[in-house]
Amino acid sequence: MSWLNTSRAIKSLGILIVIAVASPICFAVMSTTSAVAESPSPNWDMTDVNTYNGYPFGYNAGIIDANAPGCNSTPYTPSAVESEAISWIKNQHQTMIMLDMQSTCDTNVGDYEALASNIEGAIKAGLSSPGYSGYYNRYFYGFMVDEEPWFWTSAGAAATAYSSFNSWLLSNTANIPFSELANAAGWWTQAQYNSVGWYYSWSAPQVYNARTQNNQNTLTGSYGGYDTLVTCYPGQYGYPYDTCADAASVINGAPWTYSTWGGGAWYNQFEPS
């Protein structure tokens, strides 16, 4: 499989650099990050909801959950997600879409690509009316993908499918996608974890236990200059995963930032939706 002319943005030493990927291996600008915690500490948060919940006021951005193809159920259908996203953006809310990838719903990666393309196209069309010029670029970031190895037929097959989808998203949608990587101990090999969480996406690991903490810190140690969007679930796990601040404190490197959405440093707070 060839990913010629794929591009990705990475942040190193505070400078946003776009590089071309000419093979499945992504050559990153290296840094000498050695901090024991994310620096600066994240101070802005996003969270995920379904279309029944409305925009999550009190957060700096919202993520709308959508079903995988073949598992469309209320309130996660594409049409509901598209309508909700358009409404949020028209009200100047910073917005992202969460896509599930589950083999029990659909194993054809092309169907996931079509879903993402249709959702993004509908959102763009819904913002084309007078009065909303520039809203799409200002308020819509793109996609986060829930990529958990037990959602697929095996961890190896999951790594292949998820990496393929991330590569497509990177080349065909608005921004670099996120991978919300799973928290179960021992499911990923480090190479599989790196493939899903680095080559074609930003990683948003579920930092709920030592295994994913170590997976992510090994990744950041191998590919310096890498920003992590820590996914946290406060009140559900023991220290140091009990709060978002504590979860971020065990991850090396820098938090994710996005200048279009302002100067904050971000984390992602999971909430059942």
XYZ file of N, CA and C in Angstrom:
819
model
N 0.851 -1.186 0.000
C 0.000 0.000 0.000
C 0.888 1.238 0.000
N 0.581 2.188 -0.857
C 1.407 3.388 -0.966
C 0.631 4.601 -0.488
N 1.318 5.482 0.255
C 0.674 6.697 0.754
C 1.424 7.908 0.207
N 1.791 7.886 -1.092
C 2.560 8.963 -1.686
C 1.812 10.280 -1.567
N 2.617 11.306 -1.294
C 2.135 12.686 -1.228
C 1.189 12.945 -0.075
N 1.085 12.002 0.863
C 0.349 12.275 2.099
C 1.122 13.307 2.896
N 0.426 14.256 3.495
C 1.108 15.244 4.328
C 0.561 15.212 5.727
N 1.417 15.567 6.682
C 0.921 15.706 8.047
C 1.635 16.852 8.700
N 0.977 17.451 9.676
C 1.569 18.563 10.404
C 2.076 18.055 11.727
N 3.264 18.463 12.102
C 3.770 18.145 13.426
C 4.320 19.411 14.039
N 4.277 19.470 15.360
C 4.777 20.633 16.067
C 6.081 20.267 16.735
N 7.124 21.041 16.480
C 8.409 20.812 17.124
C 9.019 22.157 17.447
N 9.393 22.332 18.708
C 10.002 23.578 19.155
C 9.096 24.763 18.877
N 7.771 24.530 18.957
C 6.803 25.611 18.803
C 6.549 26.028 17.382
N 7.102 25.323 16.383
C 6.940 25.707 14.988
C 6.104 24.648 14.299
N 5.059 25.030 13.565
C 4.237 24.099 12.836
C 4.892 23.824 11.504
N 5.208 22.546 11.263
C 5.937 22.162 10.065
C 5.107 21.139 9.321
N 4.952 21.292 8.007
C 4.258 20.313 7.200
C 5.289 19.523 6.435
N 5.204 18.183 6.533
C 6.153 17.336 5.848
C 5.412 16.383 4.959
N 6.066 15.875 3.926
C 5.463 14.923 3.007
C 5.849 13.522 3.429
N 4.884 12.623 3.326
C 5.117 11.229 3.638
C 5.207 10.470 2.322
N 6.326 9.810 2.078
C 6.518 9.107 0.825
C 6.448 7.596 1.003
N 6.178 7.127 2.202
C 6.078 5.704 2.473
C 5.295 5.528 3.745
N 4.988 4.289 4.146
C 4.277 4.102 5.407
C 5.060 4.541 6.625
N 6.319 4.891 6.502
C 7.095 5.384 7.624
C 7.101 6.895 7.583
N 6.754 7.528 8.688
C 6.685 8.976 8.758
C 7.919 9.496 9.473
N 8.695 10.336 8.821
C 9.916 10.856 9.402
C 9.614 12.168 10.106
N 9.763 12.182 11.402
C 9.364 13.325 12.209
C 10.558 14.163 12.591
N 10.290 15.458 12.820
C 11.299 16.329 13.388
C 11.470 15.967 14.854
N 12.676 15.685 15.262
C 12.920 15.204 16.609
C 13.171 16.362 17.564
N 12.740 16.179 18.794
C 13.036 17.146 19.833
C 13.691 16.415 20.987
N 14.064 17.138 21.997
C 14.717 16.522 23.147
C 13.822 16.584 24.373
N 12.494 16.489 24.152
C 11.545 16.541 25.258
C 11.856 15.452 26.279
N 12.023 15.832 27.533
C 12.319 14.852 28.564
C 11.474 15.074 29.820
N 10.463 15.932 29.712
C 9.633 16.234 30.879
C 8.895 14.996 31.331
N 8.589 14.943 32.609
C 7.868 13.821 33.173
C 6.363 14.046 33.081
N 5.935 15.228 32.728
C 4.515 15.543 32.588
C 4.334 16.443 31.376
N 3.098 16.469 30.877
C 2.836 17.376 29.764
C 3.145 18.810 30.191
N 3.783 19.540 29.309
C 4.134 20.929 29.599
C 3.870 21.778 28.358
N 3.050 22.826 28.491
C 2.357 23.265 29.708
C 1.219 22.321 30.081
N 0.741 22.424 31.294
C -0.386 21.605 31.717
C -1.631 21.989 30.930
N -2.389 21.021 30.450
C -3.610 21.359 29.701
C -4.571 22.197 30.539
N -5.162 23.193 29.893
C -6.091 24.074 30.595
C -7.415 24.248 29.864
N -7.557 23.657 28.684
C -8.810 23.693 27.940
C -9.264 22.263 27.691
N -10.589 22.050 27.698
C -11.075 20.693 27.555
C -12.221 20.590 26.559
N -12.269 19.444 25.911
C -13.373 19.070 25.024
C -14.001 17.801 25.599
N -15.236 17.537 25.203
C -15.900 16.313 25.668
C -16.874 15.851 24.602
N -17.274 14.578 24.696
C -18.133 13.980 23.682
C -19.559 13.803 24.199
N -20.511 14.032 23.303
C -21.931 13.905 23.627
C -22.652 13.267 22.441
N -23.914 12.903 22.638
C -24.724 12.497 21.495
C -25.669 13.633 21.115
N -26.413 13.432 20.038
C -27.214 14.532 19.493
C -28.393 14.904 20.389
N -28.734 14.082 21.369
C -29.787 14.437 22.305
C -29.315 15.397 23.393
N -28.005 15.459 23.599
C -27.476 16.219 24.728
C -27.370 17.716 24.467
N -27.180 18.113 23.208
C -26.892 19.506 22.915
C -25.435 19.837 23.194
N -25.068 21.063 22.884
C -23.667 21.460 23.065
C -23.295 21.418 24.547
N -22.100 20.892 24.882
C -21.698 20.773 26.292
C -21.134 22.084 26.839
N -22.016 22.974 27.246
C -21.566 24.254 27.791
C -20.694 24.024 29.023
N -19.687 24.857 29.163
C -18.698 24.680 30.211
C -17.414 24.067 29.696
N -17.465 23.518 28.475
C -16.272 23.000 27.808
C -15.867 23.964 26.698
N -14.628 23.819 26.237
C -14.125 24.706 25.194
C -14.408 24.190 23.796
N -14.817 22.928 23.670
C -15.204 22.338 22.389
C -16.038 21.103 22.670
N -16.837 20.709 21.696
C -17.662 19.519 21.829
C -17.420 18.536 20.698
N -17.577 17.257 21.021
C -17.411 16.180 20.051
C -18.746 15.448 19.962
N -19.265 15.274 18.754
C -20.549 14.608 18.554
C -20.297 13.168 18.114
N -20.856 12.216 18.848
C -20.675 10.800 18.541
C -21.534 10.371 17.361
N -20.913 9.611 16.432
C -21.624 9.026 15.297
C -21.372 7.525 15.274
N -22.381 6.754 14.863
C -22.223 5.308 14.749
C -21.326 4.924 13.577
N -20.778 3.711 13.670
C -20.110 3.105 12.527
C -21.148 2.763 11.458
N -20.738 2.667 10.192
C -21.674 2.224 9.145
C -22.281 0.870 9.507
N -23.544 0.709 9.218
C -24.211 -0.554 9.505
C -24.792 -0.634 10.897
N -24.470 0.302 11.758
C -24.997 0.308 13.125
C -25.677 1.635 13.430
N -26.307 2.210 12.438
C -26.924 3.517 12.624
C -28.148 3.413 13.521
N -28.060 4.011 14.699
C -29.176 3.990 15.642
C -29.327 5.373 16.253
N -30.547 5.730 16.566
C -30.818 6.994 17.232
C -30.121 6.988 18.592
N -29.414 8.060 18.974
C -29.296 9.369 18.335
C -27.972 9.578 17.596
N -27.428 8.524 16.977
C -26.088 8.580 16.402
C -26.071 8.501 14.880
N -27.217 8.688 14.234
C -27.294 8.550 12.786
C -26.561 9.694 12.087
N -26.058 9.453 10.871
C -25.366 10.532 10.151
C -26.190 11.802 10.011
N -27.477 11.669 9.666
C -28.291 12.875 9.459
C -28.431 13.667 10.749
N -28.609 12.974 11.890
C -28.720 13.672 13.167
C -27.410 14.350 13.539
N -26.306 13.656 13.301
C -24.983 14.214 13.612
C -24.702 15.434 12.744
N -25.020 15.350 11.479
C -24.796 16.477 10.576
C -25.615 17.693 11.005
N -26.891 17.487 11.306
C -27.746 18.599 11.718
C -27.249 19.238 13.006
N -26.851 18.387 13.961
C -26.364 18.904 15.233
C -25.080 19.702 15.043
N -24.176 19.174 14.229
C -22.909 19.874 13.992
C -23.143 21.231 13.329
N -24.024 21.267 12.354
C -24.315 22.538 11.679
C -24.885 23.543 12.670
N -25.788 23.091 13.529
C -26.372 23.984 14.536
C -25.299 24.507 15.485
N -24.437 23.637 15.975
C -23.366 24.070 16.873
C -22.499 25.126 16.211
N -22.070 24.827 14.996
C -21.123 25.723 14.323
C -21.783 27.069 14.023
N -23.033 27.054 13.629
C -23.735 28.320 13.391
C -23.816 29.156 14.659
N -23.788 28.486 15.806
C -23.779 29.186 17.087
C -22.367 29.410 17.624
N -21.394 29.230 16.743
C -19.986 29.521 17.029
C -19.417 28.629 18.140
N -19.783 27.345 18.082
C -19.221 26.357 18.994
C -18.170 25.531 18.263
N -17.053 25.320 18.900
C -15.967 24.543 18.310
C -16.341 23.066 18.345
N -16.241 22.417 17.180
C -16.923 21.150 16.955
C -16.011 20.123 16.303
N -16.184 18.867 16.738
C -15.514 17.726 16.142
C -16.520 16.575 16.076
N -16.271 15.607 15.198
C -17.116 14.426 15.070
C -16.323 13.204 15.513
N -16.929 12.375 16.371
C -16.349 11.096 16.784
C -16.949 9.978 15.951
N -16.103 9.200 15.281
C -16.545 8.050 14.509
C -16.095 6.768 15.197
N -17.015 5.854 15.409
C -16.656 4.519 15.881
C -16.167 3.688 14.702
N -15.196 2.789 14.956
C -14.828 1.750 13.987
C -15.027 0.405 14.677
N -16.052 -0.324 14.259
C -16.376 -1.598 14.880
C -16.668 -2.644 13.807
N -15.935 -3.745 13.866
C -16.108 -4.783 12.849
C -17.473 -5.451 12.943
N -18.130 -5.396 14.115
C -19.480 -5.948 14.225
C -20.492 -5.134 13.426
N -20.119 -3.912 13.089
C -20.976 -3.062 12.253
C -20.598 -3.171 10.783
N -19.293 -3.067 10.487
C -18.832 -3.034 9.094
C -17.316 -3.206 9.101
N -16.801 -4.090 8.260
C -15.351 -4.291 8.159
C -14.743 -3.626 6.928
N -15.571 -2.990 6.109
C -15.088 -2.365 4.875
C -14.632 -0.938 5.176
N -13.320 -0.710 5.148
C -12.797 0.616 5.470
C -13.351 1.666 4.505
N -13.603 1.260 3.258
C -14.165 2.198 2.291
C -15.510 2.758 2.719
N -16.285 1.979 3.458
C -17.578 2.474 3.948
C -17.379 3.552 5.011
N -16.349 3.408 5.827
C -16.032 4.440 6.814
C -15.547 5.719 6.117
N -14.782 5.540 5.063
C -14.332 6.704 4.289
C -15.526 7.442 3.687
N -16.463 6.680 3.135
C -17.653 7.309 2.553
C -18.463 8.034 3.618
N -18.581 7.428 4.813
C -19.317 8.075 5.897
C -18.672 9.405 6.268
N -17.359 9.413 6.463
C -16.673 10.651 6.823
C -16.826 11.701 5.729
N -16.678 11.278 4.486
C -16.808 12.218 3.375
C -18.208 12.821 3.314
N -19.232 11.985 3.515
C -20.608 12.473 3.457
C -20.917 13.415 4.619
N -20.445 13.074 5.820
C -20.693 13.945 6.970
C -20.018 15.291 6.767
N -18.753 15.273 6.375
C -18.040 16.528 6.182
C -18.671 17.353 5.066
N -19.074 16.695 3.969
C -19.704 17.418 2.869
C -21.020 18.047 3.281
N -21.802 17.337 4.084
C -23.092 17.875 4.533
C -22.887 19.072 5.453
N -21.885 18.991 6.327
C -21.609 20.121 7.227
C -21.164 21.341 6.412
N -20.301 21.123 5.461
C -19.828 22.229 4.628
C -20.995 22.854 3.856
N -21.857 22.011 3.296
C -23.007 22.526 2.547
C -23.958 23.284 3.457
N -24.144 22.806 4.677
C -25.053 23.458 5.610
C -24.579 24.812 6.083
N -23.301 25.084 5.878
C -22.731 26.375 6.286
C -22.466 27.288 5.102
N -23.009 26.918 3.944
C -22.743 27.699 2.734
C -23.684 28.879 2.555
N -24.695 28.981 3.391
C -25.665 30.064 3.247
C -25.054 31.393 3.704
N -25.597 32.501 3.225
C -25.053 33.806 3.612
C -25.036 33.991 5.125
N -23.995 34.629 5.598
C -23.873 34.901 7.019
C -22.945 33.953 7.741
N -22.533 32.863 7.071
C -21.682 31.872 7.729
C -20.357 31.669 7.016
N -19.939 32.639 6.257
C -18.655 32.551 5.570
C -17.523 32.403 6.584
N -16.695 31.415 6.380
C -15.557 31.195 7.261
C -15.859 30.352 8.485
N -17.136 30.062 8.758
C -17.479 29.297 9.956
C -16.944 27.869 9.895
N -16.994 27.267 8.703
C -16.518 25.886 8.568
C -15.055 25.786 8.990
N -14.225 26.649 8.464
C -12.794 26.595 8.792
C -12.522 27.018 10.229
N -13.310 27.930 10.753
C -13.054 28.447 12.101
C -13.526 27.488 13.196
N -14.667 26.864 13.010
C -15.269 26.128 14.128
C -15.272 24.603 13.970
N -15.087 24.090 12.753
C -15.087 22.640 12.562
C -13.658 22.143 12.402
N -13.233 21.261 13.329
C -11.885 20.709 13.205
C -11.858 19.483 12.308
N -12.809 18.595 12.453
C -12.763 17.360 11.684
C -13.131 16.174 12.549
N -12.302 15.113 12.500
C -12.714 13.825 13.047
C -11.775 13.286 14.117
N -12.387 12.672 15.126
C -11.714 11.799 16.068
C -12.297 10.408 15.847
N -11.443 9.383 15.906
C -11.891 8.021 15.653
C -11.633 7.175 16.891
N -12.695 6.516 17.374
C -12.560 5.618 18.516
C -11.985 4.306 18.002
N -10.697 4.088 18.274
C -9.965 2.966 17.679
C -9.468 2.042 18.793
N -10.286 1.040 19.067
C -10.007 0.136 20.173
C -9.815 -1.269 19.613
N -8.754 -1.967 20.009
C -8.429 -3.230 19.354
C -9.498 -4.300 19.499
N -10.220 -4.316 20.610
C -11.269 -5.324 20.776
C -12.538 -4.961 20.020
N -12.582 -3.796 19.375
C -13.692 -3.462 18.481
C -13.548 -4.146 17.127
N -12.396 -4.775 16.867
C -12.130 -5.369 15.558
C -11.875 -6.859 15.732
N -11.556 -7.544 14.658
C -11.400 -8.994 14.701
C -10.155 -9.434 15.450
N -9.127 -8.610 15.458
C -7.907 -8.865 16.220
C -7.139 -7.562 16.293
N -6.175 -7.490 17.207
C -5.394 -6.260 17.321
C -4.605 -5.992 16.045
N -4.053 -7.038 15.441
C -3.302 -6.841 14.203
C -4.177 -6.338 13.078
N -5.356 -6.938 12.914
C -6.285 -6.481 11.879
C -6.779 -5.073 12.179
N -6.989 -4.784 13.472
C -7.419 -3.439 13.856
C -6.359 -2.412 13.482
N -5.104 -2.709 13.772
C -4.031 -1.758 13.456
C -3.997 -1.460 11.963
N -4.195 -2.489 11.136
C -4.197 -2.292 9.685
C -5.388 -1.446 9.245
N -6.578 -1.794 9.724
C -7.789 -1.081 9.315
C -7.778 0.361 9.815
N -7.406 0.552 11.076
C -7.420 1.889 11.642
C -6.375 2.782 10.984
N -5.187 2.245 10.746
C -4.146 3.043 10.104
C -4.558 3.437 8.689
N -5.209 2.504 7.984
C -5.687 2.806 6.637
C -6.716 3.925 6.652
N -7.653 3.850 7.596
C -8.684 4.889 7.685
C -8.077 6.230 8.071
N -7.152 6.221 9.030
C -6.501 7.471 9.423
C -5.757 8.101 8.255
N -5.078 7.264 7.467
C -4.351 7.783 6.313
C -5.300 8.445 5.326
N -6.452 7.810 5.114
C -7.439 8.400 4.204
C -7.960 9.722 4.766
N -8.293 9.748 6.046
C -8.775 10.990 6.659
C -7.746 12.097 6.536
N -6.496 11.762 6.753
C -5.430 12.752 6.677
C -5.354 13.381 5.299
N -5.564 12.576 4.267
C -5.421 13.052 2.895
C -6.690 13.678 2.330
N -7.846 13.372 2.919
C -9.097 13.728 2.264
C -10.054 14.566 3.093
N -9.710 14.883 4.338
C -10.605 15.694 5.148
C -9.865 16.906 5.690
N -10.572 17.699 6.474
C -10.115 19.048 6.784
C -8.799 19.093 7.544
N -8.624 18.242 8.532
C -7.475 18.352 9.423
C -6.939 16.973 9.778
N -5.805 16.953 10.450
C -5.242 15.688 10.911
C -6.227 15.031 11.869
N -6.597 13.772 11.642
C -7.549 13.120 12.548
C -6.910 12.779 13.889
N -7.755 12.479 14.846
C -7.326 11.971 16.144
C -7.634 10.482 16.237
N -6.774 9.738 16.921
C -7.050 8.361 17.297
C -7.258 8.313 18.796
N -8.484 7.971 19.216
C -8.724 7.769 20.638
C -8.380 6.313 20.935
N -7.167 6.100 21.396
C -6.620 4.755 21.549
C -7.090 4.115 22.844
N -7.314 2.805 22.785
C -7.953 2.083 23.867
C -7.057 1.906 25.076
N -7.697 1.541 26.194
C -7.000 1.503 27.470
C -6.704 0.105 27.994
N -7.116 -0.956 27.300
C -6.923 -2.296 27.850
C -5.456 -2.690 27.832
N -5.018 -3.339 28.889
C -3.615 -3.735 28.992
C -3.317 -4.890 28.048
N -2.240 -4.730 27.279
C -1.722 -5.831 26.508
C -2.353 -6.077 25.154
N -3.328 -5.256 24.753
C -3.963 -5.509 23.461
C -3.076 -5.111 22.299
N -2.486 -3.919 22.350
C -1.600 -3.474 21.284
C -0.169 -3.938 21.546
N 0.545 -4.317 20.501
C 1.995 -4.270 20.581
C 2.392 -2.816 20.423
N 3.623 -2.478 20.802
C 4.043 -1.093 20.644
C 4.047 -0.676 19.179
N 4.450 -1.581 18.301
C 4.468 -1.250 16.867
C 3.069 -0.979 16.344
N 2.089 -1.770 16.786
C 0.703 -1.529 16.371
C 0.195 -0.209 16.922
N 0.483 0.045 18.171
C 0.069 1.300 18.805
C 0.652 2.496 18.054
N 1.941 2.415 17.730
C 2.587 3.505 16.997
C 1.957 3.700 15.625
N 1.652 2.601 14.948
C 1.077 2.689 13.610
C -0.249 3.426 13.625
N -1.088 3.109 14.611
C -2.402 3.752 14.695
C -2.283 5.172 15.229
N -1.449 5.368 16.247
C -1.434 6.632 16.960
C -0.421 7.652 16.508
N 0.387 7.309 15.514
C 1.417 8.267 15.106
C 1.419 8.557 13.624
N 1.501 7.552 12.791
C 1.845 7.782 11.396
C 0.868 8.688 10.671
N -0.417 8.559 10.940
C -1.404 9.313 10.171
C -2.378 10.089 11.040
N -2.076 10.260 12.308
C -3.037 10.927 13.193
C -2.332 11.504 14.403
N -3.056 12.365 15.120
C -2.679 12.713 16.480
C -3.233 11.633 17.398
N -2.516 11.255 18.430
C -3.073 10.284 19.360
C -3.798 10.991 20.506
N -4.938 10.405 20.878
C -5.731 10.881 22.018
C -5.931 9.697 22.953
N -4.858 9.191 23.561
C -4.931 7.929 24.295
C -5.798 8.026 25.537
N -6.524 6.937 25.811
C -7.282 6.826 27.045
C -6.284 6.499 28.161
N -5.867 7.516 28.877
C -4.831 7.329 29.902
C -5.523 6.918 31.192
N -5.828 5.612 31.266
C -6.570 5.056 32.389
C -5.738 4.055 33.189
N -4.577 3.655 32.660
C -3.766 2.643 33.335
C -2.318 2.745 32.886
N -1.461 1.987 33.529
C -0.030 2.076 33.265
C 0.327 1.612 31.860
N -0.423 0.662 31.302
C -0.089 0.135 29.989
C -0.188 1.219 28.925
N -1.322 1.931 28.865
C -1.447 2.972 27.850
C -0.539 4.152 28.167
N -0.344 4.448 29.434
C 0.644 5.476 29.802
C 2.006 5.133 29.204
N 2.444 3.894 29.368
C 3.751 3.490 28.866
C 3.776 3.434 27.343
N 2.670 2.949 26.736
C 2.597 2.955 25.273
C 2.795 4.356 24.717
N 2.075 5.338 25.304
C 2.152 6.695 24.779
C 3.511 7.328 25.045
N 4.077 7.093 26.208
C 5.386 7.677 26.503
C 6.488 7.056 25.658
N 6.353 5.781 25.325
C 7.305 5.171 24.395
C 7.164 5.790 23.015
N 5.920 6.029 22.584
C 5.695 6.678 21.296
C 6.322 8.071 21.267
N 6.037 8.880 22.288
C 6.583 10.239 22.281
C 8.100 10.225 22.383
N 8.671 9.226 23.069
C 10.115 9.120 23.135
C 10.734 8.752 21.804
N 9.993 7.981 20.995
C 10.503 7.576 19.678
C 10.344 8.662 18.634
N 9.274 9.462 18.752
C 8.962 10.484 17.757
C 8.848 11.822 18.465
N 9.970 12.420 18.811
C 9.972 13.658 19.577
C 9.223 14.770 18.878
N 8.793 15.753 19.663
C 8.028 16.858 19.096
C 6.575 16.526 18.886
N 6.109 15.449 19.512
C 4.752 14.975 19.287
C 3.822 15.456 20.394
N 2.659 15.984 20.017
C 1.691 16.491 20.977
C 0.616 15.438 21.251
N 0.216 15.288 22.507
C -0.758 14.286 22.913
C -2.011 14.953 23.459
N -3.161 14.543 22.942
C -4.445 14.955 23.502
C -4.867 13.877 24.493
N -4.525 14.046 25.752
C -4.854 13.038 26.756
C -6.367 12.907 26.878
N -6.869 11.662 26.772
C -8.268 11.377 27.049
C -8.374 10.858 28.474
N -9.177 11.508 29.287
C -9.265 11.200 30.710
C -10.721 10.915 31.079
N -10.899 10.220 32.190
C -12.238 9.855 32.657
C -12.250 10.039 34.168
N -12.446 11.279 34.632
C -12.291 11.569 36.058
C -13.262 10.791 36.929
N -12.738 10.347 38.076
C -13.562 9.672 39.055
C -13.762 8.190 38.820
N -13.186 7.638 37.752
C -13.430 6.246 37.410
C -12.241 5.324 37.698
N -11.067 5.890 37.856
C -9.861 5.083 38.008
C -9.040 5.608 39.177
N -8.122 4.776 39.671
C -7.285 5.180 40.782
C -6.160 6.107 40.365
N -5.552 6.730 41.345
C -4.422 7.622 41.111
C -3.304 6.852 40.400
N -2.608 7.447 39.412
C -2.699 8.832 38.959
C -3.629 9.053 37.764
N -4.660 8.248 37.622
C -5.580 8.374 36.497
C -6.941 8.882 36.947
N -7.016 9.378 38.183
C -8.289 9.744 38.794
C -8.822 11.073 38.320
N -7.955 11.966 37.901
C -8.371 13.273 37.382
C -7.670 13.521 36.056
N -8.190 14.479 35.306
C -7.560 14.813 34.026
C -6.172 15.400 34.242
N -6.028 16.210 35.275
C -4.711 16.794 35.556
C -3.701 15.705 35.907
N -4.121 14.731 36.708
C -3.213 13.645 37.069
C -2.866 12.793 35.851
N -3.855 12.500 35.003
C -3.580 11.708 33.806
C -2.578 12.415 32.902
N -2.744 13.723 32.735
C -1.796 14.477 31.919
C -0.414 14.526 32.546
N -0.371 14.408 33.877
C 0.910 14.539 34.572
C 1.831 13.345 34.358
N 1.309 12.228 33.851
C 2.158 11.050 33.642
C 2.519 10.857 32.171
N 2.127 11.789 31.310
C 2.435 11.708 29.883
C 3.515 12.725 29.535
N 4.524 12.272 28.842
C 5.639 13.141 28.467
C 5.293 14.028 27.277
N 6.043 15.105 27.139
C 5.924 15.957 25.966
C 4.938 17.080 26.158
N 4.351 17.513 25.056
C 3.476 18.683 25.045
C 2.028 18.268 24.810
N 1.077 19.031 25.326
C -0.326 18.791 25.003
C -0.653 19.299 23.604
N -1.757 18.823 23.067
C -2.205 19.284 21.759
C -2.665 20.730 21.845
N -2.297 21.510 20.834
C -2.765 22.891 20.699
C -3.241 23.110 19.264
N -4.075 24.120 19.076
C -4.637 24.413 17.757
C -4.904 25.905 17.703
N -4.072 26.619 17.003
C -4.116 28.081 17.057
C -5.437 28.647 16.552
N -6.099 27.960 15.630
C -7.391 28.441 15.127
C -8.423 28.519 16.244
N -8.284 27.637 17.228
C -9.204 27.634 18.364
C -8.647 28.396 19.557
N -7.542 29.081 19.401
C -7.002 29.900 20.473
C -5.703 29.361 21.024
N -5.278 29.921 22.136
C -3.963 29.636 22.674
C -3.919 28.610 23.779
N -5.012 27.912 24.049
C -5.038 26.954 25.136
C -4.348 25.647 24.805
N -4.035 24.883 25.847
C -3.510 23.528 25.721
C -4.630 22.570 26.128
N -4.838 21.501 25.357
C -6.078 20.744 25.427
C -5.931 19.362 26.047
N -7.039 18.901 26.668
C -7.254 17.494 26.949
C -8.681 17.146 26.539
N -8.986 15.845 26.501
C -10.282 15.348 26.071
C -10.915 14.579 27.221
N -12.000 15.076 27.774
C -12.661 14.426 28.897
C -13.772 13.511 28.393
N -13.590 12.213 28.598
C -14.611 11.252 28.203
C -15.822 11.352 29.136
N -16.999 11.317 28.521
C -18.236 11.211 29.278
C -19.126 10.223 28.549
N -19.746 9.285 29.241
C -20.652 8.353 28.560
C -21.733 9.120 27.818
N -21.959 8.740 26.570
C -22.939 9.485 25.773
C -23.994 8.563 25.184
